[in-house]
Coordinates of C-alpha atoms (C1' of nucleotides) in Angstrom, one line a residue:
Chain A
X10 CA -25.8 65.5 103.3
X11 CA -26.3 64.8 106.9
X12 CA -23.7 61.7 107.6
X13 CA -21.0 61.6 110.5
X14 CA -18.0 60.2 110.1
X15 CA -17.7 59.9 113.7
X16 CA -19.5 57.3 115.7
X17 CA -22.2 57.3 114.2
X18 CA -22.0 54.2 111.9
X19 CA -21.0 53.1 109.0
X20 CA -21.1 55.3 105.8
X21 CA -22.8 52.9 103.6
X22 CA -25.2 52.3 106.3
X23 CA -25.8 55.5 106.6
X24 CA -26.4 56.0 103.3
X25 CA -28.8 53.2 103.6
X26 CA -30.7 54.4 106.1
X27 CA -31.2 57.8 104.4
X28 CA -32.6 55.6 101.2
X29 CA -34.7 53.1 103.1
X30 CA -36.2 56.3 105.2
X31 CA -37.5 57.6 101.6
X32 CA -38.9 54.5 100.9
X33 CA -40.3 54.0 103.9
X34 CA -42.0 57.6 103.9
X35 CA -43.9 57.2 100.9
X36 CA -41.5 59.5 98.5
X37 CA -41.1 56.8 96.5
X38 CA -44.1 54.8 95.1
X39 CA -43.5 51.0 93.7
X40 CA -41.7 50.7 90.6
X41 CA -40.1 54.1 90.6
X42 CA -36.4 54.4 90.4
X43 CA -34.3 55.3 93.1
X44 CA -31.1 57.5 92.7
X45 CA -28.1 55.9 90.5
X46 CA -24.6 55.3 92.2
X47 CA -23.3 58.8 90.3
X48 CA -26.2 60.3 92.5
X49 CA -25.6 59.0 96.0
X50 CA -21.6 60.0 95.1
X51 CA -22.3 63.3 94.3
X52 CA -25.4 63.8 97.2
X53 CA -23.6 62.4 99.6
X54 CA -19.9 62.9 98.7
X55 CA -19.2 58.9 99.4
X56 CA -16.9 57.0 96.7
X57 CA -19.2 54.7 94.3
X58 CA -17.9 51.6 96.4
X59 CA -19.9 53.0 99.5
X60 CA -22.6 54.1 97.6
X61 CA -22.9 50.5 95.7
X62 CA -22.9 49.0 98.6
X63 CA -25.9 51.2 100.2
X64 CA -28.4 49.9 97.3
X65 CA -26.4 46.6 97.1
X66 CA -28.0 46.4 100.7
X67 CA -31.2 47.4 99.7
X68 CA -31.2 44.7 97.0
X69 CA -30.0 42.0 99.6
X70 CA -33.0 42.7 101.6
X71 CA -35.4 42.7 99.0
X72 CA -36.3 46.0 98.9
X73 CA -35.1 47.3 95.3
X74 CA -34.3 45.6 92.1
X75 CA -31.3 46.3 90.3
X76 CA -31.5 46.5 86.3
X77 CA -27.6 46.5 84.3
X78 CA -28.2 49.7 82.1
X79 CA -31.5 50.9 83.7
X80 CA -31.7 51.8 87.3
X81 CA -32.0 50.8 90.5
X82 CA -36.5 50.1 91.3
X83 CA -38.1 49.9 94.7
X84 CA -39.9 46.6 94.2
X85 CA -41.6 46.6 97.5
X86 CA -41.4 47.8 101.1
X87 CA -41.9 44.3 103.2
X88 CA -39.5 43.6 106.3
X89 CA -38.1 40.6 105.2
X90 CA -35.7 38.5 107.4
X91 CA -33.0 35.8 106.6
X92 CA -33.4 33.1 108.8
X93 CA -30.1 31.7 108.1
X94 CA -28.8 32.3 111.2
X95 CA -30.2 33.2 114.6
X96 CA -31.4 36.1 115.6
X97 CA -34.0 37.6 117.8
X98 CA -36.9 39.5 116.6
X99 CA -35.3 42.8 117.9
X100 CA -32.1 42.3 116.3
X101 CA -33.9 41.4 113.2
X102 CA -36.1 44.5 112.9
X103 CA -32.7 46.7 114.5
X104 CA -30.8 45.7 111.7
X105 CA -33.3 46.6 108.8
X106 CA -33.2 50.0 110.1
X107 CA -36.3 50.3 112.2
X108 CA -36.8 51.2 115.6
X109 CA -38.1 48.3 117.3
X110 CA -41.5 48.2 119.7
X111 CA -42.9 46.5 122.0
X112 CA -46.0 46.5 123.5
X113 CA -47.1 44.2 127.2
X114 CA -50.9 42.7 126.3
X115 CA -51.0 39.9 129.1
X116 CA -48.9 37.5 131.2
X117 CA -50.4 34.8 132.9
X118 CA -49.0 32.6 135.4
X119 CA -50.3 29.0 134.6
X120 CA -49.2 25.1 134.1
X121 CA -47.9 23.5 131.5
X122 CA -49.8 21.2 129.0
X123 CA -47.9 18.1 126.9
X124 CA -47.5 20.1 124.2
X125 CA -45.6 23.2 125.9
X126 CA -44.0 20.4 128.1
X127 CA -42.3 19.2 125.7
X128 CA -41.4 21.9 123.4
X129 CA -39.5 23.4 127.1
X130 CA -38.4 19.8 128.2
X131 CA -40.4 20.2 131.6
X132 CA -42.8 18.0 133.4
X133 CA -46.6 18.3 132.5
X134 CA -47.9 20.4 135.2
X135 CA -44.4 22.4 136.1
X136 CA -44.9 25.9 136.3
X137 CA -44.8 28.1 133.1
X138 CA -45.5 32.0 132.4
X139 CA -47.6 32.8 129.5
X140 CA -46.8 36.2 128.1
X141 CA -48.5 37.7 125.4
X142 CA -47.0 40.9 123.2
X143 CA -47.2 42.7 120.1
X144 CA -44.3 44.1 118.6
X145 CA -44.0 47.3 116.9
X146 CA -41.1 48.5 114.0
X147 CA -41.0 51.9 114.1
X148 CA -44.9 52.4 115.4
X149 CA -46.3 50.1 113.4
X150 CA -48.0 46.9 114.3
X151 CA -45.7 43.4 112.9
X152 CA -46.5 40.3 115.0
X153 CA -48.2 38.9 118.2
X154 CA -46.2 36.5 120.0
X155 CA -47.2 34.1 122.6
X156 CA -44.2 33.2 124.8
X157 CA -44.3 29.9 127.2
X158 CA -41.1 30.3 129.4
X159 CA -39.7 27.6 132.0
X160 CA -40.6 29.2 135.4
X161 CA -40.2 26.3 137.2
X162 CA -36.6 25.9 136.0
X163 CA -35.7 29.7 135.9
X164 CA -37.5 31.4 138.9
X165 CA -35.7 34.3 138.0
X166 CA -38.4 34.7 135.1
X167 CA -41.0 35.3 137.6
X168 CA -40.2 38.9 138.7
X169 CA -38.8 40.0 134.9
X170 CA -40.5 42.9 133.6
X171 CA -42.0 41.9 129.9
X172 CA -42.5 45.4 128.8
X173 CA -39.0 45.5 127.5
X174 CA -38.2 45.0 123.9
X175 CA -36.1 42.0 123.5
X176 CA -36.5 38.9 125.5
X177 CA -33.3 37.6 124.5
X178 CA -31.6 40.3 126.5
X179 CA -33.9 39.9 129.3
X180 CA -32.8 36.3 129.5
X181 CA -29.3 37.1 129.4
X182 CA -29.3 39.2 132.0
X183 CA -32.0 37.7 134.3
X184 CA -30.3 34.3 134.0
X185 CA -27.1 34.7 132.8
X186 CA -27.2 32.3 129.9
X187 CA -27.1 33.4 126.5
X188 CA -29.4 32.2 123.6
X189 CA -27.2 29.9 121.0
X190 CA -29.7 28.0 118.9
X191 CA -33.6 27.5 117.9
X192 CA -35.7 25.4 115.7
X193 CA -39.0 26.4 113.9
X194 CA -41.6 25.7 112.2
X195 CA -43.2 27.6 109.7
X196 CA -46.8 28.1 108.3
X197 CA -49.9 30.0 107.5
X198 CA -53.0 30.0 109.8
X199 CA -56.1 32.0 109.7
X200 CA -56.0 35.3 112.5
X201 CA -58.0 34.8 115.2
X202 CA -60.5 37.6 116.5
X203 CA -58.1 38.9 119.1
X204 CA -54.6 38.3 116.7
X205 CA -56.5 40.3 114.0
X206 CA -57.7 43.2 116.2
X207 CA -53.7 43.8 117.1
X208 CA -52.7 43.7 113.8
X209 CA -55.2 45.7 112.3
X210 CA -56.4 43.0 110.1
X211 CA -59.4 41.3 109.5
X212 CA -60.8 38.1 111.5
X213 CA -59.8 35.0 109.4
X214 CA -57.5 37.1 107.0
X215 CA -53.8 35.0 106.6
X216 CA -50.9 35.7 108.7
X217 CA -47.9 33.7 108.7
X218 CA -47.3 31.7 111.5
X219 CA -44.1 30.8 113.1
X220 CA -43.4 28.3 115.9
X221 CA -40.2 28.6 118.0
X222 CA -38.4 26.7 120.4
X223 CA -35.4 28.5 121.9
X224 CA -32.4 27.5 123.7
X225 CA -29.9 29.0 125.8
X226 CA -26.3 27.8 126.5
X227 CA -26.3 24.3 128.7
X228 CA -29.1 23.5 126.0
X229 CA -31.7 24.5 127.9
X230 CA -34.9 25.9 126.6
X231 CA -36.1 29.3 127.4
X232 CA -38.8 30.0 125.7
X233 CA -41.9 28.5 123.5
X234 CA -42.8 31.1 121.2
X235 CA -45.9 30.8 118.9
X236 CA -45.6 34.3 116.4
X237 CA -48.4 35.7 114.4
X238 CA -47.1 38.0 111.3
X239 CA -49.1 40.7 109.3
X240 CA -48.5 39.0 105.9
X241 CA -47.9 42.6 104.1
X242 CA -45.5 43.7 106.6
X243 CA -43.3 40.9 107.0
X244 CA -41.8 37.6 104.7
X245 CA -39.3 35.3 105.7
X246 CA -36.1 35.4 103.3
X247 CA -33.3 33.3 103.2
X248 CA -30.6 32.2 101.5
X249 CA -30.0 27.7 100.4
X250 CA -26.9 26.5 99.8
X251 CA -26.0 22.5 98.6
X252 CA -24.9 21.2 102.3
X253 CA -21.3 20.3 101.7
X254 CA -20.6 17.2 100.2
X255 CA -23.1 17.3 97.2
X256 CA -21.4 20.1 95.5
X257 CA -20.3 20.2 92.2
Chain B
X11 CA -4.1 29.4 89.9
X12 CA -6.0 28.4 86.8
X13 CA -7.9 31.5 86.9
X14 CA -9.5 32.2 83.9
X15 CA -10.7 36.0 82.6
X16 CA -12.4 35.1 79.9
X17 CA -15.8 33.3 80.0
X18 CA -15.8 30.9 82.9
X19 CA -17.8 33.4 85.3
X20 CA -16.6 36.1 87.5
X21 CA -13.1 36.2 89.4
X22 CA -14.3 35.9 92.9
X23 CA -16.7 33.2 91.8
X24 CA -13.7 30.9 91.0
X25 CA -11.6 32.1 93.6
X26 CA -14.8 31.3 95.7
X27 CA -15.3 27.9 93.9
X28 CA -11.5 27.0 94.4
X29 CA -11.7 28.0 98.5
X30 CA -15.2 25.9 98.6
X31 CA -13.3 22.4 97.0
X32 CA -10.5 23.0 99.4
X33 CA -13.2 22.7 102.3
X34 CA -15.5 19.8 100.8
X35 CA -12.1 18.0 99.6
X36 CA -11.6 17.4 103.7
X37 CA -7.9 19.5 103.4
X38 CA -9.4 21.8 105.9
X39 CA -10.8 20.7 109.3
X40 CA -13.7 22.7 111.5
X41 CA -11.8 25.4 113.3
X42 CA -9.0 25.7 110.9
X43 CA -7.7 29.1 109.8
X44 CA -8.5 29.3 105.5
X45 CA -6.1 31.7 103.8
X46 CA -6.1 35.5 104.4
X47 CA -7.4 38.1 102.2
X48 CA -3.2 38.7 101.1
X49 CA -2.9 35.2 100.6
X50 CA -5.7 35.2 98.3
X51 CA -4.3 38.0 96.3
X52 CA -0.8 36.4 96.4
X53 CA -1.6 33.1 95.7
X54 CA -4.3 34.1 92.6
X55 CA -3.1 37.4 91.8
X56 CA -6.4 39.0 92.1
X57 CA -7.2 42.7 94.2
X58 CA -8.4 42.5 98.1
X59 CA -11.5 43.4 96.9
X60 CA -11.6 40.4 94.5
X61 CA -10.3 38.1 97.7
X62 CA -12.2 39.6 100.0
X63 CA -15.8 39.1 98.0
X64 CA -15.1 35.1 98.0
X65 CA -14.7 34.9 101.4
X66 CA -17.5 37.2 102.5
X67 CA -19.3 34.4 99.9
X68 CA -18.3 31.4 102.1
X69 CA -19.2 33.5 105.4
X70 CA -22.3 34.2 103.4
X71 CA -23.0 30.4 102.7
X72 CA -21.8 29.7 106.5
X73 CA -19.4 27.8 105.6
X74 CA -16.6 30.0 107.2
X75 CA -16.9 32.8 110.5
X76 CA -14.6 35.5 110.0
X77 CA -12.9 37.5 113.4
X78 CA -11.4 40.7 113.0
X79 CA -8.1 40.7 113.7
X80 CA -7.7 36.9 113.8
X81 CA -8.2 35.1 110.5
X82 CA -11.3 33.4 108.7
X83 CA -12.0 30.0 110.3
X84 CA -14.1 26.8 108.9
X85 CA -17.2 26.5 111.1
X86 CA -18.1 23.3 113.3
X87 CA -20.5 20.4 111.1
X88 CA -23.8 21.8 113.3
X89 CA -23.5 25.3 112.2
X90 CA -23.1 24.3 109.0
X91 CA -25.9 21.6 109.0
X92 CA -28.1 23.9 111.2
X93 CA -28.2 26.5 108.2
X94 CA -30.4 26.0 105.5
X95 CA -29.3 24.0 102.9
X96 CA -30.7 23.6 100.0
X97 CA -33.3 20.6 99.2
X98 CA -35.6 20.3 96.2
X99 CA -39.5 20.3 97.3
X100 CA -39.2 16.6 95.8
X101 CA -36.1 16.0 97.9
X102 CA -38.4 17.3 101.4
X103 CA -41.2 15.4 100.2
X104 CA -38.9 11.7 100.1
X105 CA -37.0 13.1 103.1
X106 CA -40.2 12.6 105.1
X107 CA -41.4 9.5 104.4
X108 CA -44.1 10.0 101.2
X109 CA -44.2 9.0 98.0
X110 CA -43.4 12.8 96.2
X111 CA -45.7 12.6 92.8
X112 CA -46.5 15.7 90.1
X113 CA -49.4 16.5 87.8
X114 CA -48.6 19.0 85.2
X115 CA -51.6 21.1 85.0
X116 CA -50.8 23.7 82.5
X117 CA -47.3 24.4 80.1
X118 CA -47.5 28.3 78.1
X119 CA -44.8 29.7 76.2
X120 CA -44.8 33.2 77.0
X121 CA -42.4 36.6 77.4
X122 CA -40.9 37.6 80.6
X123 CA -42.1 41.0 82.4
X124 CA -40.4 43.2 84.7
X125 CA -40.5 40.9 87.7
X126 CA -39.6 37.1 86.2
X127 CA -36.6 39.0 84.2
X128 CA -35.2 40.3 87.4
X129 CA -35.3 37.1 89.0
X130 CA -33.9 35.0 86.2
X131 CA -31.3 38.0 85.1
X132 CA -32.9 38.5 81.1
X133 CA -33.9 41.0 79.6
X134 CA -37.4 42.0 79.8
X135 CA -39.1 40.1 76.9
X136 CA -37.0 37.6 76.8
X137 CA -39.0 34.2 76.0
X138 CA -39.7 32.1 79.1
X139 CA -41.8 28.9 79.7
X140 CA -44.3 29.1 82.2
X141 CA -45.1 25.6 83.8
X142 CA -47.7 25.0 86.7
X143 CA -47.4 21.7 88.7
X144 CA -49.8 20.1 91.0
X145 CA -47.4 18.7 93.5
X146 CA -48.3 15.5 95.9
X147 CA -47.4 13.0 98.8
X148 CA -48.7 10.3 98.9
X149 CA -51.4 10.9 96.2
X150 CA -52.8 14.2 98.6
X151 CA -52.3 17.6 97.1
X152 CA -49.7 19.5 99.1
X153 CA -48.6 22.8 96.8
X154 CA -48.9 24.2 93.7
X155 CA -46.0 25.6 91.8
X156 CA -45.7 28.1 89.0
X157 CA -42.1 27.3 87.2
X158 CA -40.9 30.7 84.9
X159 CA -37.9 29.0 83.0
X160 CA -35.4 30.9 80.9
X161 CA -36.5 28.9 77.9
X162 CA -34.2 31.9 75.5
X163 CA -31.1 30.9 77.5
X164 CA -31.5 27.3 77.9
X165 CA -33.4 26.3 74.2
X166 CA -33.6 22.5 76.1
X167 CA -35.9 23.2 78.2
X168 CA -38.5 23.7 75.4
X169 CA -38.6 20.1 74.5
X170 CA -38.5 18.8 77.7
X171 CA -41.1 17.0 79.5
X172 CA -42.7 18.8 82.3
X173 CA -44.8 15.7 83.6
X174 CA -42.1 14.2 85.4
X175 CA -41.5 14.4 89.2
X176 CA -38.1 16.4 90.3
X177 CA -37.4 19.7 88.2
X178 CA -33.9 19.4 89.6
X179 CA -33.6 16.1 87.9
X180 CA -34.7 17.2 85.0
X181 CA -32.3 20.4 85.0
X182 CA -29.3 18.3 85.4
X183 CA -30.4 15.7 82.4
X184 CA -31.0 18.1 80.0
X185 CA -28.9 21.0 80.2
X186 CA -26.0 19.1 82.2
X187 CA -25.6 21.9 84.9
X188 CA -26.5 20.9 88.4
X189 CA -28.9 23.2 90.9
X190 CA -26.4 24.9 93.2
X191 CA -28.1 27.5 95.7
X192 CA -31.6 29.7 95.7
X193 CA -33.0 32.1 97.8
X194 CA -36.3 32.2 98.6
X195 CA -39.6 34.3 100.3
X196 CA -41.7 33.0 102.6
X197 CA -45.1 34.2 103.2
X198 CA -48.8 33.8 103.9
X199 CA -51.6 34.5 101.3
X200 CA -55.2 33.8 100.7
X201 CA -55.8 31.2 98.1
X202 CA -56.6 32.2 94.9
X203 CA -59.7 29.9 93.5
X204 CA -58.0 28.3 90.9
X205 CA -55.2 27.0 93.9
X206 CA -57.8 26.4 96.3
X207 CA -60.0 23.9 93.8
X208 CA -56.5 22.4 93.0
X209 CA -55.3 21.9 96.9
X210 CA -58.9 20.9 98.1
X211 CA -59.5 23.9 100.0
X212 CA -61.8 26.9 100.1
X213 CA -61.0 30.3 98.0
X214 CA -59.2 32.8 100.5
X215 CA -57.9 30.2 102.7
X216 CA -54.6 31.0 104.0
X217 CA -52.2 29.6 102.5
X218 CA -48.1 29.2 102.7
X219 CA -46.6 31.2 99.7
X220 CA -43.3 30.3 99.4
X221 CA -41.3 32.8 96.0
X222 CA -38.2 31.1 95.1
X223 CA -35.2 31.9 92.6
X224 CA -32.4 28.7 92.2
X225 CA -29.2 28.7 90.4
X226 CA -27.4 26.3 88.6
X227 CA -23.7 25.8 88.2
X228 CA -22.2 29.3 86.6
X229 CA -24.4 30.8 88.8
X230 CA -26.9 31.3 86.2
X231 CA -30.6 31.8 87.8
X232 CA -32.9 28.2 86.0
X233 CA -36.2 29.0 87.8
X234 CA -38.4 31.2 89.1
X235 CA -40.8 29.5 91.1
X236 CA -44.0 30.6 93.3
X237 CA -45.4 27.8 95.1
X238 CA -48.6 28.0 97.3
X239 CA -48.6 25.2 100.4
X240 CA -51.6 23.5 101.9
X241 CA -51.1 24.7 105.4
X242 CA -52.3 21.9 107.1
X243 CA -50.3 19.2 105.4
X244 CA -47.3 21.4 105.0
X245 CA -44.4 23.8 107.3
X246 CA -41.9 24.5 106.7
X247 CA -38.8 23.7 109.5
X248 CA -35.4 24.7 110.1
X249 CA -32.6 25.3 112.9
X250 CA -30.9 28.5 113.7
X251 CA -27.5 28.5 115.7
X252 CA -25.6 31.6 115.8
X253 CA -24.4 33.4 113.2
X254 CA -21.1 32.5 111.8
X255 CA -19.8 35.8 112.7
X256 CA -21.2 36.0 116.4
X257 CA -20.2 32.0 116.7
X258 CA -17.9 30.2 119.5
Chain C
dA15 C1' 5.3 44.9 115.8
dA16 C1' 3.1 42.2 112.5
dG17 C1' -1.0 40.4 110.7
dT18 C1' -6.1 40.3 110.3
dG19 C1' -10.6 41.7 108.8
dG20 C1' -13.7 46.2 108.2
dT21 C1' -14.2 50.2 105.8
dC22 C1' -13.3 53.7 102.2
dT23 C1' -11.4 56.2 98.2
dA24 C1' -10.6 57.2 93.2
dG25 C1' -10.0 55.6 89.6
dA26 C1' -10.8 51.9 85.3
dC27 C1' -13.2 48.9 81.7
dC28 C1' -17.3 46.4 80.3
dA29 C1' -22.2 45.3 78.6
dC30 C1' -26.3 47.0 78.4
dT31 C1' -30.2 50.5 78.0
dA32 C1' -32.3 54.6 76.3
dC33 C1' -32.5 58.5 73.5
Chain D
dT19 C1' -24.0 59.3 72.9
dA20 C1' -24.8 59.4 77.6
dG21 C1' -26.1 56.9 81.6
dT22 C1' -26.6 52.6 84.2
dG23 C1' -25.2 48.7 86.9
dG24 C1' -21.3 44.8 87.2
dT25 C1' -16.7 44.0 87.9
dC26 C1' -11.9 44.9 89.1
dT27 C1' -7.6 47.3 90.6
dA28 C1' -4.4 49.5 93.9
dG29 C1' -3.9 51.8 97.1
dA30 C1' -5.3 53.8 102.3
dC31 C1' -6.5 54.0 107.4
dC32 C1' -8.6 51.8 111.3
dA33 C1' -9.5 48.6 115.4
dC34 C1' -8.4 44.5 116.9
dT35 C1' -5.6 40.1 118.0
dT36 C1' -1.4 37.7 118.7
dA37 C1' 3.1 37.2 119.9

DNA sequence: AAGTGGTCTAGACCACTAC
DNA sequence: TAGTGGTCTAGACCACTTA
C-alpha cells in the first residue's frame, strides 16, 4: 500500500515509517500487538526479509517488543536516541521518522563567564552569543537548549539566522568546518518556571539534563549547549560494548 | 573454520566472535581492510546474509566503518575509545577516585512478568530473583539498583550472596561466564519515597533513571537492572566522534 | 571490468505459543 | 494444528570505488 520504489527511500523504511505513523497516531494503545511479518508481506507486498527488518527497527529503537511464538507489542512510544556515535539533535529526531522543529525564543549577545570560558576554550570576557530554542518533533515540544557559541573566534556566528533547524548545518556552512566530536554530561535537574512553561510541564517536575561541548574540525569548539528534555518524550539509549582488550 | 551448528550459539555470532579475536589479537591494524562479505562466505562457508550480519555487528560495536564500494575497515583507537564501552557501576565508581561499597536492602524470589521476560529472553513466568542494592562512594548514597536475575536459567545465582560489592564479579565466580555488552535507557524520574529515604533526598525529586539489560558470554541476557541516581552526586559522561560509517 | 557494500526476493527449517 | 518470531540459504540488482 502506498510505497515507491523510486526515490523515495528504502522499502523497509518505508515500511517503518507506515508502522511508527500508527503508533504514533494513537491506533495502537500500549501492549497491543502490532501486525506479524506474514501481515506486512501480504499488506505491503515486501519479502519477509524487508518486512523483518521494518519491526526489527522498531525493536532497535525501543519502540516494540518482540515475543518468539507470540507477536510483535508496542511497549512504548518515547524518542529514544543512541548516543553511541555523534549526531545532532536534527539528525537524531530525522532519523526516527519525525519531522524536526524548531522554534527562536531568544539570543543574547553577552560575555563569557569561567565556566562557558572554558567549556569554548576562550578568554573570560571574550565575546559569546547566548541563544535560546525549543525544538519541536513533528509539532510537539522535546527540549529547550541553551547554546553558548564562540563569537569572538567565529564572527561569522554574529549575523547567522537561529531560526533554522539544525545548528550543525548552520555551522558548516557559516564557517566552513564541520562538526567531528563532543563530550557530555548527563543528568536530571528539576524544570525551571520558564523551561517548564515550554515544555508543557510543571515547575520543578524532572527533565533530563544534558550538557554538551561540541567541536568542529581543527578541534575547535563551536558550541556550549546546556539541553532540557521532557522526560516522557525522550530517553537516552545506547548500546556498551567491553572496550577491546578485555574481551573474552 | 571451526564453526559449529549445533549448540555453541548462532552462526553469525561465531563468525562475529572469530572477526572480533582477529582485531583484539593485534593481526589487524586501524585502517586496515577486514575480509569481505565473499570472503566470509568462502572462508566459513556460511550465506551473505550470515557474513554480512557479523560485520554489520562489529560496525554496530564500532569496532569497524564500512564504505560502499570499498571494503570494511578497522577504525582508529579514539573512535573506538570515544564510544561507549562498557564499565560496571562498580568499575565507574573505582574509576573516579571513591571507595565503591553496597548494602543489600532487600532479596525476593519471585516470577517474571511481561517486561523483565522480554529483557532477560524467558518465558513469562519463568522464576527470577529480584535483588535491590543500596549502592555508595565513599560511604554516601549514590543510586539504588533493582537487579531481575534469570535465577530458572542460571540455578547459581540462588545461593549466591548478594551483599557483596561488584555483580559482575560475582557473575563471573559463579556461573563462570564473563559480562560482555548491555544496552541501556537513560532517563529522568521523580523519586519514588522508598528511593528518596534510601538516597537522602526528598520524594518526587528528580532523579537519574538509568534501565539497563547486560549479557554474558553466549550472549545470554544475566540482568535486568533499573537504577535510580542521586543527581547531584552522579552524571553520567561520554564522547561522541562520528559515526563509524560517516568517519575519516 | 571487477570488487564492494546496500537492498531485496523467495524460499526453508526451527522452537515456541496459543487454541 | 496454525501462527509467530529466529535463523539461514542462494540467489538477484544496484550504486559506488578502484584500477
Amino acid at each position: 500500500m502506498g510505497l515507491s520504489r523510486s526515490s523515495i527511500g528504502t522499502l523497509y523504511h518505508q515500511v517503518f515509517a507506515a508502522l511508527r505513523e500508527q503508533i504514533e497516531s494513537g491506533d495502537l494503545r500500549v501492549g497491543d500487538r502490532l501486525p506479524s511479518e506474514a501481515d506486512l508481506v501480504e499488506d505491503y507486498g515486501v519479502s519477509r526479509t524487508t518486512a523483518r527488518r521494518a519491526l526489527d527497527e522498531l525493536r532497535r529503537q525501543g519502540l516494540v517488543r518482540r515475543e518468539p511464538g507470540r507477536g510483535t507489542f508496542l511497549s512504548s512510544p518515547r524518542l529514544r536516541t543512541n548516543l553511541a556515535c555523534l549526531r545532532s539533535f536534527t539528525e537524531e529526531i530525522e532519523s526516527r521518522g519525525y519531522e524536526p522543529g524548531a522554534r527562536l525564543v531568544a539570543r543574547v549577545a553577552s560575555r563569557a563567564g569561567k565556566e562557558i570560558a572554558a567549556k569554548l576554550e576562550v578568554r573570560v570576557g571574550e565575546e559569546v552569543l547566548c541563544v535560546r530554542r525549543l525544538r519541536l518533533a513533528d509539532g510537539r515540544p522535546i527540549f529547550v537548549c541553551d547554546s553558548y557559541l564562540p563569537s569572538g573566534r567565529f564572527p561569522e556566528l554574529k549575523e547567522a539566522d537561529y531560526s533554522v533547524v539544525s545548528l550543525s548545518r548552520l555551522f558548516e556552512e557559516t564557517i566552513g568546518r564541520k562538526v567531528d566530536r563532543a563530550y557530555q554530561w548527563i543528568g536530571a535537574a528539576a524544570a525551571t518556571a520558564d523551561v517548564a512553561a515550554l515544555l508543557e510541564m510543571y515547575q520543578d517536575a524532572p527533565v533530563l539534563k544534558v550538557e554538551r561541548v561540541t567541536f568542529v574540525s581543527g578541534d575547535l569548539p563551536i558550541e556550549s549547549v546546556t539541553a532540557f528534555f521532557h522526560p516522557a518524550r525522550y530517553q537516552h539509549y545506547n548500546e556498551l560494548s567491553l572496550s577491546p582488550g578485555e574481551a573474552g
